[in-house]
Coordinates of C-alpha atoms and ligand atoms in Angstrom, one line a residue:
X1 CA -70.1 -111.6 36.7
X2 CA -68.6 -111.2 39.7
X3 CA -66.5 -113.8 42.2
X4 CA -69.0 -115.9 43.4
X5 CA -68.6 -115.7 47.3
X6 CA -71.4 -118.7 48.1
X7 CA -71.9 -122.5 47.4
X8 CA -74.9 -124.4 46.9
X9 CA -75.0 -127.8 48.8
X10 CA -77.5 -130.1 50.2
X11 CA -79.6 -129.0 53.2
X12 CA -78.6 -130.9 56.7
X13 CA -81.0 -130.7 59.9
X14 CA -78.4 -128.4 61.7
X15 CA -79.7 -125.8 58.8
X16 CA -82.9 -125.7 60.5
X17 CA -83.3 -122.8 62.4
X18 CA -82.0 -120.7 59.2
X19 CA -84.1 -122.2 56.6
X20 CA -87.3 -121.5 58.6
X21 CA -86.3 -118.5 59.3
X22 CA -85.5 -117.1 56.0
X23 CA -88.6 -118.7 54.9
X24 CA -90.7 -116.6 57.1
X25 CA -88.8 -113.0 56.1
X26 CA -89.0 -113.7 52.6
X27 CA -92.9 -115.8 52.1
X28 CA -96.2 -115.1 53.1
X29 CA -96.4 -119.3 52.6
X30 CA -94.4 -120.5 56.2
X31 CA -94.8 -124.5 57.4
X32 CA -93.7 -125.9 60.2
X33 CA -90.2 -127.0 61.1
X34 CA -91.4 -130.6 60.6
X35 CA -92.4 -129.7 57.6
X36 CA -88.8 -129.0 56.4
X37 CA -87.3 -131.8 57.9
X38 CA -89.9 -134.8 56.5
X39 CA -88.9 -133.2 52.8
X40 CA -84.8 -133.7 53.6
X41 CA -85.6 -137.5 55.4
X42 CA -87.4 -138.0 52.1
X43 CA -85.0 -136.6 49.3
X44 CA -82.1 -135.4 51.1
X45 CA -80.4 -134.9 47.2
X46 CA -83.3 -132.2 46.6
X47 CA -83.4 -130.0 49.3
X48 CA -80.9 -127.6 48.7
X49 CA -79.1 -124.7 50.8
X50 CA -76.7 -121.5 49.5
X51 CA -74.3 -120.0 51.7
X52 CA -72.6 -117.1 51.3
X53 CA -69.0 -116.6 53.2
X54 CA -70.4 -119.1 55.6
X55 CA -74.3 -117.8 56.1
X56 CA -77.4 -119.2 54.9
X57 CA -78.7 -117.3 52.7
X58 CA -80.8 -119.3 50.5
X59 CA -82.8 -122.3 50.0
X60 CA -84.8 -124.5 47.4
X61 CA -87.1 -127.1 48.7
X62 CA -87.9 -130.0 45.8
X63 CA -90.1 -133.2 46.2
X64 CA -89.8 -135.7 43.8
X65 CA -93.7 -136.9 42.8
X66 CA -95.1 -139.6 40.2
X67 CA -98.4 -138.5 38.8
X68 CA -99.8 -137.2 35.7
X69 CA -97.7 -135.2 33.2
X70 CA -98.2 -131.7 33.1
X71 CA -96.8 -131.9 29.5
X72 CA -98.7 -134.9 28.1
X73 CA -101.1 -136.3 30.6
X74 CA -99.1 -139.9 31.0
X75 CA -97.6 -141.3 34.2
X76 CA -94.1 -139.1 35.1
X77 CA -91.9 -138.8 38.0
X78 CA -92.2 -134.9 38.6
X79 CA -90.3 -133.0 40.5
X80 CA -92.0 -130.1 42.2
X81 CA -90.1 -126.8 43.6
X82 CA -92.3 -126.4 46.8
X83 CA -90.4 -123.3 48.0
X84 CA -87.3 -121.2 47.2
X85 CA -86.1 -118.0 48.7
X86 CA -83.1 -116.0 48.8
X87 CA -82.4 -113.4 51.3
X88 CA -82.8 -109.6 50.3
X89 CA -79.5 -108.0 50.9
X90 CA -78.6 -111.5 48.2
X91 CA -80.6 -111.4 45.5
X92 CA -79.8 -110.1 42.0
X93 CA -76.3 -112.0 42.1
X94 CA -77.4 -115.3 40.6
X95 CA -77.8 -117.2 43.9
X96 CA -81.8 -117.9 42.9
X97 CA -80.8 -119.2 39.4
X98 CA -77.9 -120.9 40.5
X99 CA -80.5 -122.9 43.5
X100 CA -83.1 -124.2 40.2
X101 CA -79.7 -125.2 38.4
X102 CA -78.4 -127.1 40.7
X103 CA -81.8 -128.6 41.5
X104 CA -83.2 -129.4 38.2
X105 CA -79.8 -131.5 37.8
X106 CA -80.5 -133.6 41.1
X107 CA -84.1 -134.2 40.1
X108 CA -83.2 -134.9 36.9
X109 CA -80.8 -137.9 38.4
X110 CA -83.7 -138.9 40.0
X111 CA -85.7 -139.4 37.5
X112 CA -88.0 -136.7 37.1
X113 CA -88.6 -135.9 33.3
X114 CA -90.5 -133.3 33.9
X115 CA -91.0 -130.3 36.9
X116 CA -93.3 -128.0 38.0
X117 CA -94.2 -125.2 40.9
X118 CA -96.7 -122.8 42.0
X119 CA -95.9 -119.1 42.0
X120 CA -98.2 -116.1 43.0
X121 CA -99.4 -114.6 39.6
X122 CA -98.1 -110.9 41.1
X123 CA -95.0 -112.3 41.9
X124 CA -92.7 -110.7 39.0
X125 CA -89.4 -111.7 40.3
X126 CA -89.9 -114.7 40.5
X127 CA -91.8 -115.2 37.5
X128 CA -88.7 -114.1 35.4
X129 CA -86.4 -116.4 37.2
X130 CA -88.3 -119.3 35.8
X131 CA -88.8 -118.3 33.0
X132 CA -85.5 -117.3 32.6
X133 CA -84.7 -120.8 33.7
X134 CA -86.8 -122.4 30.7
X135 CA -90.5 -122.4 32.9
X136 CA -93.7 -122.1 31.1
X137 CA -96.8 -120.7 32.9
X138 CA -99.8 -123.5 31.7
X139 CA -102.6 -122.5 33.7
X140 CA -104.1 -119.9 36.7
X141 CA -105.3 -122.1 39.6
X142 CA -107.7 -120.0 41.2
X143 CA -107.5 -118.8 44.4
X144 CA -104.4 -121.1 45.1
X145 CA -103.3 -119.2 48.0
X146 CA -105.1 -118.6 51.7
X147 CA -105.4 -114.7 51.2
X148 CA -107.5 -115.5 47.8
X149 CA -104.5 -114.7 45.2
X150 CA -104.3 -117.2 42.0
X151 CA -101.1 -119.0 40.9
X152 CA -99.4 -119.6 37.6
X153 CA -98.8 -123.7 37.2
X154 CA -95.4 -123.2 36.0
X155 CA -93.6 -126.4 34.0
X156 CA -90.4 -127.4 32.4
X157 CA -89.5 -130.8 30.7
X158 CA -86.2 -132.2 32.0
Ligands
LIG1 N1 -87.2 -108.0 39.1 C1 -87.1 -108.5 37.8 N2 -86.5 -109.7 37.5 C2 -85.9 -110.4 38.5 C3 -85.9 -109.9 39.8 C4 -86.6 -108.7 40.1 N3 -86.7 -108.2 41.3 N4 -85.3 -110.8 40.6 C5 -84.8 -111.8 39.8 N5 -85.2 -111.5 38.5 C6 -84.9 -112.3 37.3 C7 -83.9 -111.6 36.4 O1 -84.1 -112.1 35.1 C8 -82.6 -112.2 37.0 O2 -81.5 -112.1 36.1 P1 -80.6 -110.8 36.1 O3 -80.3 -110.4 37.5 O4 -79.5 -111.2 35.2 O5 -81.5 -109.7 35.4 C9 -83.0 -113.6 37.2 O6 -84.4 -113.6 37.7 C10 -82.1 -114.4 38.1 O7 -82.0 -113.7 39.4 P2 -81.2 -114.3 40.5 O8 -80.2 -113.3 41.0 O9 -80.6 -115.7 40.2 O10 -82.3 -114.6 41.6 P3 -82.3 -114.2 43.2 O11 -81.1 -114.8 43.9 O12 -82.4 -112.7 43.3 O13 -83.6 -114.9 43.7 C11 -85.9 -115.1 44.2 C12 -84.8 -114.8 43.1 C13 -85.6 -116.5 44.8 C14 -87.3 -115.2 43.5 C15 -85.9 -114.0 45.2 O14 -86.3 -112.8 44.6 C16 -86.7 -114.3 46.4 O15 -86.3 -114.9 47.4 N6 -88.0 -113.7 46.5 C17 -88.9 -113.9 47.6 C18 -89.3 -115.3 47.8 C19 -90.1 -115.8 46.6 O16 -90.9 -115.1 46.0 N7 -89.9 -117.1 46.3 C20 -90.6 -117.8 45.2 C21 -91.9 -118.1 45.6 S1 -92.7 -119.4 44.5 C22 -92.0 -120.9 45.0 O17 -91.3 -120.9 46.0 C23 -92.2 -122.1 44.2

C-alpha cells in the first residue's frame, strides 16, 4: 500500500457544498441539503468526511436506529449506512473501506450491535466493498429504488 495522502474525520456544516455535490456526480439517489445537515445535528460522530491533500473527496452518511434485528428479530440499536461515495479519480486506494471502518467503530461506540444498508443489486463495486468489509446480502427488496431497480438488504453484526 501506498502513503495514504487523506484523513477521515467527522463531517462539519462548512462541508456542505462538497458533500452534496459529490453526492450528485457519484448517485442516482441525491437529497436535499437539509437532508445532510438534520443527519450531522442528529449524530454528528457518524457522519463522516475523507479528504485528500485538503479536498473532499469522500463521504459516509450513518444514522443510528432502534428497531427490529436484522439478525434475530429482537429490539437493537442499528446503525444504518444511508449513503457513501467516493469520488472517481479516488477510488481503488482504500478511501471507501477506510470510510465503513472508521464508521462501524463510531456506531459501534454508540451502541449499535448490529448495521445495515441498501445497495442497488447491479451495483458490483460496491457490493464487494461490503462484503469485503464483513456484509451479508439477506434479502432483495423489490423495486427499492424510483427507476424500478431492487436492492440487496445488506447486514453485519457489530
Ligand atoms: N470493482 C470491483 N471491486 C471493487 C470496485 C470495483 N470497481 N471498487 C471497489 N471494489 C472492492 C474491492 O474489493 C476493493 O478492494 P481492492 O481495491 O483491494 O481490490 C474494495 O472494494 C475496497 O475498495 P476501496 O478502494 O476501499 O473503495 P473506494 O474508495 O473505491 O470506494 C465506493 C468504493 C464507495 C463504492 C465507490 O466505488 C463509489 O463511490 N461508488 C459510487 C457511489 C456508490 O455506489 N456508493 C454506494 C451506494 S450504496 C449506499 O450508499 C448505502
Amino acid at each position: 500500500m501506498g502513503q495514504q495522502n487523506y484523513i477521515i474525520r467527522e463531517f462539519k456544516p462548512d462541508d456542505l457544498e462538497a458533500v452534496v455535490n459529490i453526492n450528485r456526480i457519484c448517485l442516482p439517489e441525491n437529497y436535499p441539503p437539509s437532508f445532510f445537515l438534520e443527519h450531522h445535528y442528529e449524530n454528528p460522530k457518524i457522519f463522516l468526511i475523507a479528504e485528500y491533500d485538503g479536498k473532499i473527496v469522500g463521504y459516509n452518511m450513518c444514522r443510528l436506529e432502534y428497531g427490529i434485528s436484522n439478525i434475530d428479530g429482537k429490539l437493537a440499536r442499528k446503525g444504518h449506512i444511508i449513503s457513501i461515495a467516493v469520488m472517481f479519480e479516488y477510488r481503488r486506494r482504500g478511501i471507501g473501506s477506510k470510510l465503513i471502518e472508521e464508521g462501524l467503530k463510531r456506531l459501534k461506540e454508540c451502541g449499535a450491535t448490529e448495521v445495515y444498508l441498501e445497495v442497488r443489486i447491479t451495483n458490483y463495486p460496491a457490493i464487494a466493498l461490503y462484503r469485503k468489509m464483513g456484509f451479508r446480502a439477506i434479502k432483495i427488496i423489490e423495486g427499492y429504488y424510483r427507476d424500478g431497480e431492487s436492492a440487496y438488504l445488506m447486514v453485519r453484526e457489530l
